[in-house]
Tab-separated table of C-alpha atoms in Angstrom:
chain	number	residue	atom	x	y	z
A	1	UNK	CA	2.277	1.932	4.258
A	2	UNK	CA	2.903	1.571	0.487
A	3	UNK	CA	4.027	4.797	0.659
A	4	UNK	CA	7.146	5.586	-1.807
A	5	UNK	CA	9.212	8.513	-2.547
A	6	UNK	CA	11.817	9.221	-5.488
A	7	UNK	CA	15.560	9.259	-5.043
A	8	UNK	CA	18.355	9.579	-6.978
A	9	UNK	CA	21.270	7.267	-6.717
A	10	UNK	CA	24.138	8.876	-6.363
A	11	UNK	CA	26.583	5.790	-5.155
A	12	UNK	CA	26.371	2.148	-6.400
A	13	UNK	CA	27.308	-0.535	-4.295
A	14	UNK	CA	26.576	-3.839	-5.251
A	15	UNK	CA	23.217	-4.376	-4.006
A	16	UNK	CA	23.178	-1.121	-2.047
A	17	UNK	CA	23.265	2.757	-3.673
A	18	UNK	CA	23.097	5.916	-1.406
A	19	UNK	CA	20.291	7.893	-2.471
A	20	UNK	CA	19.143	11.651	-2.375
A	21	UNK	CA	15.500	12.087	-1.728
A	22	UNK	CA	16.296	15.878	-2.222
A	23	UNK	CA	17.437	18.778	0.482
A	24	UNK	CA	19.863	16.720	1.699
A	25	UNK	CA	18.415	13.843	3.036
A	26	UNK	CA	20.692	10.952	2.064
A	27	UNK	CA	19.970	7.105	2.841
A	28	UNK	CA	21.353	3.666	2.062
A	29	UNK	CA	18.910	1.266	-0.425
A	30	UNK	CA	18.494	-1.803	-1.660
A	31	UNK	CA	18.395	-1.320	-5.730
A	32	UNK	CA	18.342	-5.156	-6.255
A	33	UNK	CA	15.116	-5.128	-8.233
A	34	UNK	CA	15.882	-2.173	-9.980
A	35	UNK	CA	19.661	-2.649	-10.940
A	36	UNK	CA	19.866	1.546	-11.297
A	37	UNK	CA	23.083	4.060	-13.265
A	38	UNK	CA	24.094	6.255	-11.223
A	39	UNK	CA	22.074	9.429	-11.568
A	40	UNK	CA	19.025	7.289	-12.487
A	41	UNK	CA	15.499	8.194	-10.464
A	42	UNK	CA	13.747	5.197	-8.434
A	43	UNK	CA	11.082	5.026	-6.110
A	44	UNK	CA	11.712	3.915	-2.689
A	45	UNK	CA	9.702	1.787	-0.629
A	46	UNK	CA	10.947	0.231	2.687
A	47	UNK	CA	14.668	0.700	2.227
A	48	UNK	CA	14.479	-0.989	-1.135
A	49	UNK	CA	13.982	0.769	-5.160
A	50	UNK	CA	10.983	-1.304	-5.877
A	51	UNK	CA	11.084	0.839	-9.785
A	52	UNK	CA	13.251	2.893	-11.624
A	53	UNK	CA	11.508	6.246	-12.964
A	54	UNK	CA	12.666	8.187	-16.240
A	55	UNK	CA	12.080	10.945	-18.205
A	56	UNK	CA	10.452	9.473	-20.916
A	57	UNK	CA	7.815	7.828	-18.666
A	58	UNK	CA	7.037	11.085	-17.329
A	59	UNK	CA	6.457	12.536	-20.414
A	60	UNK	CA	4.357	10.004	-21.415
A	61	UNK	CA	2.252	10.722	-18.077
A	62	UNK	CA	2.018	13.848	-19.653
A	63	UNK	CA	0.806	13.345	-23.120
A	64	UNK	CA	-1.605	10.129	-21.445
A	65	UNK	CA	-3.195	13.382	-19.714
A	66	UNK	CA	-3.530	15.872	-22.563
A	67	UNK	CA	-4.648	12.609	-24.463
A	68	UNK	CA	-7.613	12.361	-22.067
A	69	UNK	CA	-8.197	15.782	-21.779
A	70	UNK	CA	-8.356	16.483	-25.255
A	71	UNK	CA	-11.064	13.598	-25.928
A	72	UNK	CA	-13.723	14.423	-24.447
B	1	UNK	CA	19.487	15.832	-14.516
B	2	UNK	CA	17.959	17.620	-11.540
B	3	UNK	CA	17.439	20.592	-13.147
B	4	UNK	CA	15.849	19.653	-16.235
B	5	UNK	CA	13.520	16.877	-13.671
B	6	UNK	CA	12.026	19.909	-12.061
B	7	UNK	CA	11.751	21.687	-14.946
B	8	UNK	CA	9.701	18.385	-16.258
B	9	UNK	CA	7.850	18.090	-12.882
B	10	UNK	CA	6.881	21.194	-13.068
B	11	UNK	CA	5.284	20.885	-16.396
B	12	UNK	CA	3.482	17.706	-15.738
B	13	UNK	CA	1.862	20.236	-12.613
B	14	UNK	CA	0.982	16.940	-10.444
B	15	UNK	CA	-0.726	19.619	-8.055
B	16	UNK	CA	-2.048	22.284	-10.259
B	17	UNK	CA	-5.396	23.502	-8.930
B	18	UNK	CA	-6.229	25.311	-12.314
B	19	UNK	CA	-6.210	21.493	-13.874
B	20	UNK	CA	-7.245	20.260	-10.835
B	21	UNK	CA	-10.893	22.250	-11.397
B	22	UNK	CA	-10.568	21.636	-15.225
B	23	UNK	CA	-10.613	17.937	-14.588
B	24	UNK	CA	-13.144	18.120	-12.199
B	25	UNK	CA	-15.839	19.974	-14.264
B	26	UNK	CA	-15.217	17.373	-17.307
B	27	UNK	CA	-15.904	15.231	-14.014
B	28	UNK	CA	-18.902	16.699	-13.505
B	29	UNK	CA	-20.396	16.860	-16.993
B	30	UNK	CA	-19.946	13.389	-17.767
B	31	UNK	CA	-21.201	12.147	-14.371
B	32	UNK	CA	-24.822	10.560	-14.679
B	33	UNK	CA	-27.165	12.859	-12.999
B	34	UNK	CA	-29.943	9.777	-11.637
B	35	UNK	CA	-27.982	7.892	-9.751
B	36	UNK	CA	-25.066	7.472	-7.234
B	37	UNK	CA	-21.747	6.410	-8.860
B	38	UNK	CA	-19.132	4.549	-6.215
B	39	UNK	CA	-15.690	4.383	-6.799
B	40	UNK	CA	-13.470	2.271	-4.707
B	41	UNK	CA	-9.960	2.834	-4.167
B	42	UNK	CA	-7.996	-0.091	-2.069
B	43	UNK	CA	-5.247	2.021	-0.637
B	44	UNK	CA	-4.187	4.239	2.365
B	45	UNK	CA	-1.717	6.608	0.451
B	46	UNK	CA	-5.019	7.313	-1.959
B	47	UNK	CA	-7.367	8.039	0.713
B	48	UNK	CA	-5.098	10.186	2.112
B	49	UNK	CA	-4.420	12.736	-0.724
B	50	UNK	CA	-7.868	12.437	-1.612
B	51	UNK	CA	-8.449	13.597	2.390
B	52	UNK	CA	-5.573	16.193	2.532
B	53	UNK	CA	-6.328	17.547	-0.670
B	54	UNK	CA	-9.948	18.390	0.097
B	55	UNK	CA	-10.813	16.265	-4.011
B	56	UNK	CA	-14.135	14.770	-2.666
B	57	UNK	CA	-15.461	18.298	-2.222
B	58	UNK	CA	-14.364	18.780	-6.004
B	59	UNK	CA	-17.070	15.828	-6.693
B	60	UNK	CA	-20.579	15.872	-7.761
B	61	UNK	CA	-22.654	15.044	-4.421
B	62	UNK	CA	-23.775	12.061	-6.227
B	63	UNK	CA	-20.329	10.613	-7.210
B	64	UNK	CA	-18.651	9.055	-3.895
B	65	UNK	CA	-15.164	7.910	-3.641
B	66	UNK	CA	-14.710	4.987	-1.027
B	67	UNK	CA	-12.116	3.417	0.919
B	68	UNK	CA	-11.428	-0.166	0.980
B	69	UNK	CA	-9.200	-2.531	2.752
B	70	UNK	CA	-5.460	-0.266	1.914
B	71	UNK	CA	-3.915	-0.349	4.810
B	72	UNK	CA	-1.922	-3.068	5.308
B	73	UNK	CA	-1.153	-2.907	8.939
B	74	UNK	CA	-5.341	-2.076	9.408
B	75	UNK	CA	-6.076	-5.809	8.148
B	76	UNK	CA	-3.211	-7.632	9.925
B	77	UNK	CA	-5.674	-10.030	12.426
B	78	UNK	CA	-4.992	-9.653	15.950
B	79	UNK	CA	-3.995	-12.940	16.132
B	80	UNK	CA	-1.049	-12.660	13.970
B	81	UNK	CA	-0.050	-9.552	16.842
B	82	UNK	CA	-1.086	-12.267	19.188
B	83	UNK	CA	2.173	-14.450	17.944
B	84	UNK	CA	4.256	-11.234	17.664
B	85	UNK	CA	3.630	-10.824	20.803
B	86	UNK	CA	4.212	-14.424	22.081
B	87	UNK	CA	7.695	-14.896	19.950
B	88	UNK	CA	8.823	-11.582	22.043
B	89	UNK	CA	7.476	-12.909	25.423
B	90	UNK	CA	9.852	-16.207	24.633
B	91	UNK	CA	12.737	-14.226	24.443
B	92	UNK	CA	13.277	-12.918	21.169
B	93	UNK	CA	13.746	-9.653	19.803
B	94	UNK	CA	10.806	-8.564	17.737
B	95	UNK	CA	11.341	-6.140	14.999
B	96	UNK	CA	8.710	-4.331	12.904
B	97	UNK	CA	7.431	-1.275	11.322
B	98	UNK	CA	6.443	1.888	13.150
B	99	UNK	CA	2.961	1.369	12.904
B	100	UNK	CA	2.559	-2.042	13.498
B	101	UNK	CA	3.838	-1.115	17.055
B	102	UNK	CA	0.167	0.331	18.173
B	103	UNK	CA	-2.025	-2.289	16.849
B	104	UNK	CA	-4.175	-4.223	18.963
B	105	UNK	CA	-4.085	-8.185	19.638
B	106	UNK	CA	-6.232	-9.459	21.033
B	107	UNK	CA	-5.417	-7.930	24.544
B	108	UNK	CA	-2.611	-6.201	24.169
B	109	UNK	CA	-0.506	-4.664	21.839
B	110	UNK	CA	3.440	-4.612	20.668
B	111	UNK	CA	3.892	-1.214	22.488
B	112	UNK	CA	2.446	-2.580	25.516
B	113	UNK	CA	4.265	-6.073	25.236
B	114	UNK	CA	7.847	-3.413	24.918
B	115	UNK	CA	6.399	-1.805	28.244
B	116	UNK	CA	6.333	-4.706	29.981
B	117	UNK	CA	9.903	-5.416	28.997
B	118	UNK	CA	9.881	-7.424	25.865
B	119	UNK	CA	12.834	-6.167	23.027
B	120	UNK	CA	9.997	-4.682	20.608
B	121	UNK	CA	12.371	-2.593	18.459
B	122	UNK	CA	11.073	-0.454	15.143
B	123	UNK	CA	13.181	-0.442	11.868
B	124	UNK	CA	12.606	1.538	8.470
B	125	UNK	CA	13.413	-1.440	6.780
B	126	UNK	CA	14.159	-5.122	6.485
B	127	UNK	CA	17.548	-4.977	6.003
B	128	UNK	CA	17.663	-3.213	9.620
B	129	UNK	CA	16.221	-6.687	11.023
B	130	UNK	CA	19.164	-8.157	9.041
B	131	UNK	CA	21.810	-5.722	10.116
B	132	UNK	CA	20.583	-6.102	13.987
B	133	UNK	CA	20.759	-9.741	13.818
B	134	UNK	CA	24.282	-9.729	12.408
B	135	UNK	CA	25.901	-7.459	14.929
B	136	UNK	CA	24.179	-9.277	18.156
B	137	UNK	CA	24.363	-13.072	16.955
B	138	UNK	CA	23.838	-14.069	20.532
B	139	UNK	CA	20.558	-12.991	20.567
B	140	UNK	CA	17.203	-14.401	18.144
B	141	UNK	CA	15.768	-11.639	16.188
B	142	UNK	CA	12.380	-11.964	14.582
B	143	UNK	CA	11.240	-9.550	11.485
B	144	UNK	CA	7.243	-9.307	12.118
B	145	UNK	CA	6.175	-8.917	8.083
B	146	UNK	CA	3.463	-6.760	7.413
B	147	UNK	CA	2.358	-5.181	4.013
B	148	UNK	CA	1.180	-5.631	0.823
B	149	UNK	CA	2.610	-6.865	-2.585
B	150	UNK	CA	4.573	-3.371	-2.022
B	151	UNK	CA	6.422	-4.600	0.711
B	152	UNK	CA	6.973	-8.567	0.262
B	153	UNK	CA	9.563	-8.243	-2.540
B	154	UNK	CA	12.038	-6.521	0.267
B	155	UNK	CA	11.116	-9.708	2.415
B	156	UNK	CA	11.501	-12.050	0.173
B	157	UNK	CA	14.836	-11.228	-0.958
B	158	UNK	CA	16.166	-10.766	2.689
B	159	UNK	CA	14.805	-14.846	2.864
B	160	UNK	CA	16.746	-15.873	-0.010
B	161	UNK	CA	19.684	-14.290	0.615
B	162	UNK	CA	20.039	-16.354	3.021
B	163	UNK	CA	19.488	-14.482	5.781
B	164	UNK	CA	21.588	-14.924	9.465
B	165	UNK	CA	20.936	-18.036	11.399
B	166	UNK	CA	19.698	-15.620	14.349
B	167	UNK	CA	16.835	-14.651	12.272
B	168	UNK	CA	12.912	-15.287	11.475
B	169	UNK	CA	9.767	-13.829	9.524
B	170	UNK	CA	6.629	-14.156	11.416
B	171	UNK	CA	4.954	-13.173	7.874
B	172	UNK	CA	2.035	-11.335	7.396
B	173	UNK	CA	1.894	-10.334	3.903
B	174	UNK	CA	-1.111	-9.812	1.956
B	175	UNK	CA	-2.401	-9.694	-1.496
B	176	UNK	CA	-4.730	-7.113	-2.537
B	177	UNK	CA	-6.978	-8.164	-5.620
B	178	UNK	CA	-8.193	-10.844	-3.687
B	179	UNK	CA	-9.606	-8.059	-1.269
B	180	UNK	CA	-10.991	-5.929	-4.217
B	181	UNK	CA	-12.866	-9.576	-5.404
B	182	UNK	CA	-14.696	-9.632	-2.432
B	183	UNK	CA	-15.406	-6.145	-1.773
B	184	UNK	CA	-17.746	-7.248	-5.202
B	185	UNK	CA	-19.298	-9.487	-3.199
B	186	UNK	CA	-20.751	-7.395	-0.440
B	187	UNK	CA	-24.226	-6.504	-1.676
B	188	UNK	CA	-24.784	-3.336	-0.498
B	189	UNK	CA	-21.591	-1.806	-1.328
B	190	UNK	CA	-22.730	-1.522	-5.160
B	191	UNK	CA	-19.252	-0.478	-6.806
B	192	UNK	CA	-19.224	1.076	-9.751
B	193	UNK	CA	-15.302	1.146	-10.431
B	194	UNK	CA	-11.697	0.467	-8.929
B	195	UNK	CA	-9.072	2.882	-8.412
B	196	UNK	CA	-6.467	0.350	-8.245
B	197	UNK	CA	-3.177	1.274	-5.673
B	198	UNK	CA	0.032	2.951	-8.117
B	199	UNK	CA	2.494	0.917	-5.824
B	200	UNK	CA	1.418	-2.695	-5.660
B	201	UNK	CA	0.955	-2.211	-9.375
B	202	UNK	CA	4.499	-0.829	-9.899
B	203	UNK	CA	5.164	-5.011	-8.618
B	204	UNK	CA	2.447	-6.465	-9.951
B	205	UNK	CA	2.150	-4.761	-12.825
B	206	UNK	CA	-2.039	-4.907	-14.820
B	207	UNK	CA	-2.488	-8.886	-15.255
B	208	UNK	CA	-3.508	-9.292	-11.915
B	209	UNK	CA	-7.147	-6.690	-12.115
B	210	UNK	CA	-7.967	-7.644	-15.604
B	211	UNK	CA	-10.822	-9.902	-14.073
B	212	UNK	CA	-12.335	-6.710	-12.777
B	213	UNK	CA	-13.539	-4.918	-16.021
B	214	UNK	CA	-13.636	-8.510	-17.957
B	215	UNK	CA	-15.701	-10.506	-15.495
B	216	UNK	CA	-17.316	-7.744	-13.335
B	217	UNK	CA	-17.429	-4.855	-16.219
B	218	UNK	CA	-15.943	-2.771	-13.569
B	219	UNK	CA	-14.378	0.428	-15.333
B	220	UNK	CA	-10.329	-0.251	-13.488
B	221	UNK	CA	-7.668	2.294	-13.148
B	222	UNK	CA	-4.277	2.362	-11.846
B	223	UNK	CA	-3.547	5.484	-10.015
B	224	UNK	CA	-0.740	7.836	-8.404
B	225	UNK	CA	-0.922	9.523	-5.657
B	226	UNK	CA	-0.823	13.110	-6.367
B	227	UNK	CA	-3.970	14.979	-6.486
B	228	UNK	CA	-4.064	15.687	-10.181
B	229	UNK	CA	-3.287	11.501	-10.407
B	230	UNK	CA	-6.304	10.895	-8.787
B	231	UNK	CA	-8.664	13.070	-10.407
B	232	UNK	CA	-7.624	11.971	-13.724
B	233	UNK	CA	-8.436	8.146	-12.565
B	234	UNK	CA	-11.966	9.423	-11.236
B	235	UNK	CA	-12.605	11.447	-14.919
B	236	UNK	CA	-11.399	8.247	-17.105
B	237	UNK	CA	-13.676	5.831	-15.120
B	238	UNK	CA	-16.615	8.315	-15.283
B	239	UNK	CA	-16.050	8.481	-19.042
B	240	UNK	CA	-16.052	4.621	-19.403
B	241	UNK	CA	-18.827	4.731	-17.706
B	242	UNK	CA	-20.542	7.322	-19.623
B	243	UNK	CA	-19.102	5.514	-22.923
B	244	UNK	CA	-20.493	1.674	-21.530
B	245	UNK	CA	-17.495	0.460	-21.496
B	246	UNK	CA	-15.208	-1.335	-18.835
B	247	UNK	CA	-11.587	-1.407	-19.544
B	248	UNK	CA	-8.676	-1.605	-17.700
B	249	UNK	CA	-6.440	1.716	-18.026
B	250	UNK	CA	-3.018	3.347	-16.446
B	251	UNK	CA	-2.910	6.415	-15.014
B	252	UNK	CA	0.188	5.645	-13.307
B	253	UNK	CA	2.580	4.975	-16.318
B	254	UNK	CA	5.177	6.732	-14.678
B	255	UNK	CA	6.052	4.266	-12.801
B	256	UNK	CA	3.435	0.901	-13.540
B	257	UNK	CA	5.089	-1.425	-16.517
B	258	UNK	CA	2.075	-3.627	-17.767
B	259	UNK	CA	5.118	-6.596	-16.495
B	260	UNK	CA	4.951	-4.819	-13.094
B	261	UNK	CA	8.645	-5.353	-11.898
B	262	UNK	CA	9.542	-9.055	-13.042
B	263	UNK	CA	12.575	-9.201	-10.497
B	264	UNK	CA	10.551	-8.687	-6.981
B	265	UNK	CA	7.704	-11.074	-8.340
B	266	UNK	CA	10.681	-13.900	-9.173
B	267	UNK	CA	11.978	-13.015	-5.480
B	268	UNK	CA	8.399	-13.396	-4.145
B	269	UNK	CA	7.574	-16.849	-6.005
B	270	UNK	CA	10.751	-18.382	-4.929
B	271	UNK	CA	10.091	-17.008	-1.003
B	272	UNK	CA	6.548	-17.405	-0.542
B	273	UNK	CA	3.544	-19.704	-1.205
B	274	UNK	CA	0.295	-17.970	-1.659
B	275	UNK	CA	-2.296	-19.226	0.957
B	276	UNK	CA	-5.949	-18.398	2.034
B	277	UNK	CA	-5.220	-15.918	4.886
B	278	UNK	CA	-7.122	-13.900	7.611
B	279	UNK	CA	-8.178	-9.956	7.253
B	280	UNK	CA	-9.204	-8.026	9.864
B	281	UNK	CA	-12.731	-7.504	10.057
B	282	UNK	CA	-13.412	-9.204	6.637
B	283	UNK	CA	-12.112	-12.944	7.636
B	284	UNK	CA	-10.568	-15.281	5.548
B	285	UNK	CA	-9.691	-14.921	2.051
B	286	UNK	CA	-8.689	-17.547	-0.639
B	287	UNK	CA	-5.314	-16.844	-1.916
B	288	UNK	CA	-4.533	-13.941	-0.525
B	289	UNK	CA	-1.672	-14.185	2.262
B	290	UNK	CA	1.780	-15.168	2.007
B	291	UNK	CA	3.831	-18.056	3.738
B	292	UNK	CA	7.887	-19.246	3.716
B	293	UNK	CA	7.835	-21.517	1.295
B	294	UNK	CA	8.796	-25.032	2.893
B	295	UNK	CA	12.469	-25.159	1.887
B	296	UNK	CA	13.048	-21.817	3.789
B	297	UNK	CA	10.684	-22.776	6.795
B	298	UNK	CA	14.034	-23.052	9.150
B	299	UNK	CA	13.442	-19.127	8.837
B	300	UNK	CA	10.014	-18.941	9.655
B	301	UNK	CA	9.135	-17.995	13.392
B	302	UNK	CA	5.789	-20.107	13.902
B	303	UNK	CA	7.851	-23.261	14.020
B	304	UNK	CA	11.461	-21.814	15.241
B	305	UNK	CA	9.070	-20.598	18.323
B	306	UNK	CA	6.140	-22.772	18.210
B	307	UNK	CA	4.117	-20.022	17.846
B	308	UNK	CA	0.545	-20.463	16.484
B	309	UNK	CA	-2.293	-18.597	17.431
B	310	UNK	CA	-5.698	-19.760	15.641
B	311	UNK	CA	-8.380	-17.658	16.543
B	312	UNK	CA	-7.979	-13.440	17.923
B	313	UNK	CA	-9.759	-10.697	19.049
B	314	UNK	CA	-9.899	-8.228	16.092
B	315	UNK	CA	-12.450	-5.638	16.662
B	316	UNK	CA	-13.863	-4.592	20.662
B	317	UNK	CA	-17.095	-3.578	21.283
B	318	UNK	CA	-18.430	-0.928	20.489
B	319	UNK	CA	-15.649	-1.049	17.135
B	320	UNK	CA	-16.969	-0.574	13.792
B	321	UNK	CA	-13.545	-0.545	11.933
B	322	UNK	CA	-14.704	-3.884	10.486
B	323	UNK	CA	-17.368	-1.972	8.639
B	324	UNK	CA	-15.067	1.304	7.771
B	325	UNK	CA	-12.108	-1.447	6.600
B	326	UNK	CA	-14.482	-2.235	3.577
B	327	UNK	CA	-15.656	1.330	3.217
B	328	UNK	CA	-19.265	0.157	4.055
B	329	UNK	CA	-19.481	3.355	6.508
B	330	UNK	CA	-16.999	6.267	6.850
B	331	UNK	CA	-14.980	7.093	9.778
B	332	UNK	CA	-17.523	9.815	11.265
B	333	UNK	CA	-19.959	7.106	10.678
B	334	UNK	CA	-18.699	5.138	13.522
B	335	UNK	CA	-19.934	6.248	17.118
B	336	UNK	CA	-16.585	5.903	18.334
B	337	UNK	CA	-14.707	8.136	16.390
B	338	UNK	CA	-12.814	10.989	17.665
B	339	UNK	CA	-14.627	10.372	21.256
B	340	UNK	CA	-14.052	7.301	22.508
B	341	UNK	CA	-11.313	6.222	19.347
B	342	UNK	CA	-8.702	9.308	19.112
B	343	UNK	CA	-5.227	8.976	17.432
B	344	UNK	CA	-4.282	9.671	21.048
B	345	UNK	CA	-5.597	6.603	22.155
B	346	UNK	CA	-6.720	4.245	19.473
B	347	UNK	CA	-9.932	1.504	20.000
B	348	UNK	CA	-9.230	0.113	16.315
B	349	UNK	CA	-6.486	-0.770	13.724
B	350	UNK	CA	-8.092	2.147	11.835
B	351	UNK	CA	-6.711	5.121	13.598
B	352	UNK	CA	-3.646	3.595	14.529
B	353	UNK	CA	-1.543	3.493	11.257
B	354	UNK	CA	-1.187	6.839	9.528
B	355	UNK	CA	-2.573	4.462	6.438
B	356	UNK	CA	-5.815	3.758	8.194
B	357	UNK	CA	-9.302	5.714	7.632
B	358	UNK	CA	-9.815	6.547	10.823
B	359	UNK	CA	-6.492	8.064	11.143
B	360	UNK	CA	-6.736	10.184	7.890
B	361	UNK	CA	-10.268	10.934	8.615
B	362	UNK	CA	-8.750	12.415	12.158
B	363	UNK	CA	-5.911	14.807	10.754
B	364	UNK	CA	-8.279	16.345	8.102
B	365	UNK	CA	-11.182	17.347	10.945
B	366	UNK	CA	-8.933	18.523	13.616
């Protein structure tokens, strides 16, 4: 049930920003804890962004791997 | 953006099987040959892409990856259903997550109470509870709040919003590193490191497992949930255990801040008290369940109902999800699995949420 899936906002609202969780699919979330731009990538939990993602943070998930990789 | 995303996610190949079998033979070469190695992982979304994704058969035979207590709905006690159950038979309208909807009290359970005519109604979110209660003031709703530290935040901020007169939080919230303590305590289970869940983290952020490697010297490491995600965890607690060493490490920092996410753990202090709180099939646990805090108690169902069930049924006879729950035997294990205890037709908590063991153990052998 802690399941969560990335979106990106494409509408603020207050409290509330539609999201895209790709192909289409559209929803309504609460980005409260998150306070998300529009365009921005968060991960959705329960009808609410419990985390905003970004492109640097990926990339560091990246180098974190070749990192480990590398050390052996 | 999108573009240039995929191009990224595509680089970072989360689901790569040529990595996938280069991380698994570093696996393998640093695994210590004389003895079995047990990793723990407290979390349904792990156990099932370890399941889907086949990675335990990418393991040396003597390196086993376990499931603990990760599914929220799994460990909600049957007498907290029991109440559910009771605040619907008064009247009210119950809402709750899909899968809470199959689990069994202590005779019956939320599906059966709808069956028998009580307003059981399922909603993807809190705010649905909230919207519900909003448009139909006439009528008590009651959100039924199950889930871990992934799912309280959304509670607590409906509580402090303040929420509509016309509704309540039976809440069942849990904490998990209270569960992963105790899993240390069960003798037999001889742990040798956690996989720690990617989500609760992304709210809780490190602090809260730093007892594990410190006290415990259990090698601790926040995960994702895609396949590469969890090999990588496996191969960087096999090399702290090859190097002696017991540290606390990130896989997930993607998403995990070391803070976790300072906003929902504000909205959860303010909302909730931490209390000692009842697990399926484990019992109770110090500091490890959330309750309204008193100034918001107008909002909580136990007294708006006079609801209070003390003591359920949690696992029937013949049941050994108590023993799967804390990964002391697998799913196959049990003699009721997949005969008497289908997804079909659930005996236990385990196969009834797509989170539970059981269940995930069921999709991958049919």
């Amino acid at each position: 049930m802690c399941l969560a899936i990335p979106a990106r906002v494409t509408v603020i609202e207050g409290d509330k920003a539609k999201v895209d969780f790709g192909e289409g699919v559209l929803r309504e979330v609460n980005v409260s804890l998150v306070e998300p731009k529009i365009g921005d990538y968060v991960l959705v939990h329960a009808g609410y962004a419990i985390q905003k993602m970004d492109e640097k943070d990926a990339l560091e998930t990246l180098a974190l791997w070749d990192e480990i990789l590398a050390k052996q | 953006m999108t573009a240039e995303l995929s191009e990224m996610s595509e680089k970072l190949r989360y689901r790569d099987p040529e990595l996938a079998s280069e991380i698994a033979q570093k696996i393998r070469a640093l695994t210590p040959v004389n003895r079995t190695i047990r990793f723990c992982h407290v979390c349904g979304t792990h156990e099932w892409t370890i399941t889907h994704y086949g990675l335990r058969s990418l393991l040396p035979a003597n390196l086993e990856v376990i499931a603990g207590p990760g599914c929220p709905v799994c460990i909600v006690p049957a007498a907290e259903i029991d109440e559910a159950i009771q605040v619907a038979q008064k009247g009210a309208v119950v809402t709750c997550f899909g899968d809470v909807l199959r689990v069994p009290g202590s005779r019956t359970s939320l599906l059966e109470a709808k069956a028998e005519g009580a307003d059981v109604r399922v909603v993807y979110s809190v705010t649905d509870a909230v919207e519900m209660a909003k448009v139909d003031p006439g009528k008590e709703f009651v959100f039924f709040a199950v889930g871990f530290e992934t799912t309280a935040p959304s509670t607590a901020v409906e509580a402090l919003r303040p929420p509509p007169q016309n509704l309540s939080f039976l809440v069942s919230h849990r904490l998990i590193p209270p569960a992963m303590e105790l899993l240390l305590g069960v003798g037999d289970l001889q742990i040798n490191g956690f996989i720690a869940p990617g989500h609760v983290s992304a709210i809780i952020g490190l602090k809260p497992y730093a007892l594990f490697p410190r006290i415990y010297r259990m090698p601790t490491v926040v995960a994702g949930f895609e396949p590469i995600d969890v090999l990588m965890a496996i191969y960087m607690m096999v090399k702290q255990l090859s190097n002696g060493s017991s540290v606390l490490e990130n896989e997930y920092a993607r998403i995990v801040k070391p803070e976790g996410n300072p906003k929902a753990l504000e909205a959860m202090g303010k909302a909730f008290e931490i209390t000692a709180g009842n697990w399926r099939g484990i019992g109770r646990l110090p500091d490890s369940a959330l309750t309204l805090r008193r100034e918001l108690s107008s909002y909580d169902a136990h007294q708006k109902f006079g609801v209070k069930v003390e003591q359920g049924k949690d696992i029937l006879l013949g049941c050994e999800c108590h023993l799967v729950i804390i990964g002391r035997i697998k799913p196959n294990q049990c003699p009721m699995f997949m005969t008497a205890c289908t997804p079909e037709k659930p005996v236990g908590a385990c196969m009834v949420s797509s989170e539970g063991t059981c269940r995930v153990w069921s999709t991958a052998s049919s």
